[in-house]
Tab-separated table of C-alpha atoms in Angstrom:
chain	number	residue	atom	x	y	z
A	69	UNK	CA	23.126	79.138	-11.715
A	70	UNK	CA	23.070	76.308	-8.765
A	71	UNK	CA	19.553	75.557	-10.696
A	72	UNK	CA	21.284	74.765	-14.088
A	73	UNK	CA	23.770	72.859	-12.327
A	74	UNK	CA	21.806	70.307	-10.744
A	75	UNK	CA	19.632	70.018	-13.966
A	76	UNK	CA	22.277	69.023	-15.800
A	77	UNK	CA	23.754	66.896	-13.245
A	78	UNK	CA	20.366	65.000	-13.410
A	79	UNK	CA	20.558	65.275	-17.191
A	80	UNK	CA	23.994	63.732	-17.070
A	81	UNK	CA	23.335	60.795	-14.533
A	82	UNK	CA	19.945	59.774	-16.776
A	83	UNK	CA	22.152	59.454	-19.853
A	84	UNK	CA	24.867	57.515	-17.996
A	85	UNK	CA	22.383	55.211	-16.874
A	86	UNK	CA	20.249	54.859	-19.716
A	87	UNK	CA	23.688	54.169	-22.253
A	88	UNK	CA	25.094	51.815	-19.830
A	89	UNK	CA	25.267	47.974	-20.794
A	90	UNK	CA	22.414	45.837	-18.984
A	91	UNK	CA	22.902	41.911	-18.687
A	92	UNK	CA	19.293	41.359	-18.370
A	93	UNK	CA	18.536	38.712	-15.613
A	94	UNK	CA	16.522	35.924	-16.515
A	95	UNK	CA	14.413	35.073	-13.643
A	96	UNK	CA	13.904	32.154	-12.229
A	97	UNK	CA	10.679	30.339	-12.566
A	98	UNK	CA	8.656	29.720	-9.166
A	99	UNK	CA	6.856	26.728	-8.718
A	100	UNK	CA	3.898	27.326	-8.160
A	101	UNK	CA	2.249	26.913	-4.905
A	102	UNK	CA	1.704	23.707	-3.348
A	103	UNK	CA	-2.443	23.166	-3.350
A	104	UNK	CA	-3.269	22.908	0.241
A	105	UNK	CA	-5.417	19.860	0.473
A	106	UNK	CA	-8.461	21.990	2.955
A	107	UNK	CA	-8.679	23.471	-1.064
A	108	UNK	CA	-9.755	19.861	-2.437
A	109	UNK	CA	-11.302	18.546	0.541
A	110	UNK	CA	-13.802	21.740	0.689
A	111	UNK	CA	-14.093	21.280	-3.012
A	112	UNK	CA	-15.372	18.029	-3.384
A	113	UNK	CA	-17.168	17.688	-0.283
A	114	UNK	CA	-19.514	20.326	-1.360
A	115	UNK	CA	-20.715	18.617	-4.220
A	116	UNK	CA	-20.616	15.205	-2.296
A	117	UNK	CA	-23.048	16.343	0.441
A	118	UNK	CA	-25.422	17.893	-2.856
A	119	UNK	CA	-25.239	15.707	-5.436
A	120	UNK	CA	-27.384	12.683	-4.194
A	121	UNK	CA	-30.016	14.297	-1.906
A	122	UNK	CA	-32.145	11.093	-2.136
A	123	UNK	CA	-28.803	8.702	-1.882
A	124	UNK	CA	-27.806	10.322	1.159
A	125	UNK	CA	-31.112	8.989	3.003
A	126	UNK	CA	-31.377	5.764	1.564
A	127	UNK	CA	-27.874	4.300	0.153
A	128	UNK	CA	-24.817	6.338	1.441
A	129	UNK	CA	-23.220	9.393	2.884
A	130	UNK	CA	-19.564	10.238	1.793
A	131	UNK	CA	-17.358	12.614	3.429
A	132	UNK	CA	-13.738	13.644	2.393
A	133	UNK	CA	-11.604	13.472	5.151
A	134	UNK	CA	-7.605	13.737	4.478
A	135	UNK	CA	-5.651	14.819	1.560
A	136	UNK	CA	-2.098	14.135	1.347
A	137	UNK	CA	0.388	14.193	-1.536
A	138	UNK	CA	3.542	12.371	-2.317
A	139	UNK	CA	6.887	14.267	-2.939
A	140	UNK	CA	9.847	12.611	-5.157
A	141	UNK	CA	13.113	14.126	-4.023
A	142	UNK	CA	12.788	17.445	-5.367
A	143	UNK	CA	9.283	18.024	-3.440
A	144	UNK	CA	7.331	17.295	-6.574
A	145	UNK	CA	3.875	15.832	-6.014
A	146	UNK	CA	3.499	13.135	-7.934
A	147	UNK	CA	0.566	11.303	-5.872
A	148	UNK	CA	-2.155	12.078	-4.647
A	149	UNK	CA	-3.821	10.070	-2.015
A	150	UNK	CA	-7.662	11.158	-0.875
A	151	UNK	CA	-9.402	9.415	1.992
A	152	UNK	CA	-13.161	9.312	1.785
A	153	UNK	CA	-15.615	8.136	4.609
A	154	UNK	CA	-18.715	6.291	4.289
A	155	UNK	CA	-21.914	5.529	6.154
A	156	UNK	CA	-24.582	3.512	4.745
A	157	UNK	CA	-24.178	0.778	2.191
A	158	UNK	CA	-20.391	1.456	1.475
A	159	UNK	CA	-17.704	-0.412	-0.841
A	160	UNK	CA	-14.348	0.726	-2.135
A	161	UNK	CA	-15.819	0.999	-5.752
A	162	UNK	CA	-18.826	2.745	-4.449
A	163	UNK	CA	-16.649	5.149	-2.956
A	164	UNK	CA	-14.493	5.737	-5.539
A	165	UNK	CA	-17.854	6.207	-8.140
A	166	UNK	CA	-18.805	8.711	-5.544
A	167	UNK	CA	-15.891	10.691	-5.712
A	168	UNK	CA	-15.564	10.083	-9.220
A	169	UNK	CA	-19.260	11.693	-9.409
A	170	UNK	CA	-18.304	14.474	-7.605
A	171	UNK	CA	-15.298	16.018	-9.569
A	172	UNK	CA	-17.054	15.709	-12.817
A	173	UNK	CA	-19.751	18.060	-10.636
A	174	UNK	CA	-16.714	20.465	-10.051
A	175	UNK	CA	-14.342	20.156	-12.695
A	176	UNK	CA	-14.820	23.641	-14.047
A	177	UNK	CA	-12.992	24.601	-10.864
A	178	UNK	CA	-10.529	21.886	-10.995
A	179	UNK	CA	-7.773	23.857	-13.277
A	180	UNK	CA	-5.326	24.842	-11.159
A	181	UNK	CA	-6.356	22.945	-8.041
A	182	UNK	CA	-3.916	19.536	-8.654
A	183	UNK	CA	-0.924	20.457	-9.687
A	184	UNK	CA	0.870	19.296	-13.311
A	185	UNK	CA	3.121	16.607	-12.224
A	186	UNK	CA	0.939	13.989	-10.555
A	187	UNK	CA	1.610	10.521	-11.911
A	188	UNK	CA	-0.834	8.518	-9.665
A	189	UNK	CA	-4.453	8.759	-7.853
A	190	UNK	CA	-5.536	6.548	-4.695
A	191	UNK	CA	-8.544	6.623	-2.747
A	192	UNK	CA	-8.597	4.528	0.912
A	193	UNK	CA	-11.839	3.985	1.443
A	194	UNK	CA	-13.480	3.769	5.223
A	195	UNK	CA	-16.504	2.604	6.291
A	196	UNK	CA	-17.475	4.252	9.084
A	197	UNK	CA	-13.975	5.115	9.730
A	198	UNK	CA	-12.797	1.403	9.744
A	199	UNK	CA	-10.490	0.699	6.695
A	200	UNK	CA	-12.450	-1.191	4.000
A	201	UNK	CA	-9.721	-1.040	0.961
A	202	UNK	CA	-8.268	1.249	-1.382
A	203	UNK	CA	-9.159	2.137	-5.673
A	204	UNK	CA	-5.366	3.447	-7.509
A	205	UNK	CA	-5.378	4.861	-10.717
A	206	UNK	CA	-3.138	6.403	-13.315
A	207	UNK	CA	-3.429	10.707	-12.781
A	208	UNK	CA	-3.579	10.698	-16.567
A	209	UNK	CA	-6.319	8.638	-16.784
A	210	UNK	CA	-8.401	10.636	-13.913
A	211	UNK	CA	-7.491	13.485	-16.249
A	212	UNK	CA	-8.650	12.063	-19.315
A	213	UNK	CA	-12.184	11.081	-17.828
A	214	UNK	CA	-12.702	14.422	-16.654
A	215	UNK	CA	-11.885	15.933	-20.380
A	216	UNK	CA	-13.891	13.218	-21.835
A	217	UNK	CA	-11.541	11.358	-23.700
A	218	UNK	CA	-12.221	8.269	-22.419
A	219	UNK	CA	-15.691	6.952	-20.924
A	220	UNK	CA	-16.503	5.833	-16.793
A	221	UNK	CA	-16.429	2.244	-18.353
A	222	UNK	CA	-12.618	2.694	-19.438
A	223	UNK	CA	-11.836	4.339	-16.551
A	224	UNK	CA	-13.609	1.404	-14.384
A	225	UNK	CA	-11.353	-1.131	-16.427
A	226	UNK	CA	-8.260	0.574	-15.802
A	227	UNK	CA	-8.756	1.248	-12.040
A	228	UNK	CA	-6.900	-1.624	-9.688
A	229	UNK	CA	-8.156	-2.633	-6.507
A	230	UNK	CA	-5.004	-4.134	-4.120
């Protein structure tokens, strides 16, 4: 008898609970997580230190060294600032071309890695770790280059150089 009891107890609490009106909770979309720049500097810098074997002898060796985004007031990056190193026969558009070169080598992996509400792209560029200049550009059109829409002579064109 205690037996039957308790199973219909249970019986009774499942249909309560199952017939009782749910307000279903909508939740809240996370961001998603801030890309830590070690991620992109360990990205590129792989390909930079492969991609030139011969160039790294004779004309230049590039090295990634800081990452740092810009937050508008409600911590959204919307810039992205990389700082890349040379040694050899360095210039701020050679540097930029360079780094240029290497995320077309690794832009299958690139999804994912910046996140969706960059507006702008700069690159200082150091020679030797003295300041030589800086390259800005438009996110979109760092996008677009690496999709193909537009060409490395449109993207040259719309690049400025303070």
């Amino acid at each position: 008898m205690r037996y039957r009891i308790i199973s219909l107890f249970c019986c009774g609490l499942f249909f309560l609970t199952s017939c009782a009106p749910v307000n279903p909770v909508s939740p809240t979309p996370a961001d998603p997580p801030k890309p830590s720049p070690v991620t992109v500097i360990n990205l590129v810098q792989g390909y930079l230190n492969t991609m030139d074997p011969v160039g790294v002898i004779l004309d230049a060796r590039f090295q990634v060294i800081d990452v740092v985004y810009e937050e508008n007031a409600n911590n959204k990056e919307i810039g992205i600032t990389i700082s890349i190193n040379c040694e050899g026969l360095c210039s701020r558009e050679r540097s930029f071309s360079a780094l240029m070169m290497a995320f077309i080598g690794v832009k299958d992996k690139l999804p994912g890695v910046f996140p969706t509400t960059l507006k702008t792209f700069k690159v200082l560029t150091f020679k030797q770790l003295a300041a030589t200049g800086e390259v800005t550009a438009k996110w979109q059109d760092i996008v677009d280059y690496l999709a193909g829409t537009i060409t490395g002579a449109q993207l040259a064109t719309r690049v400025t150089r303070p």
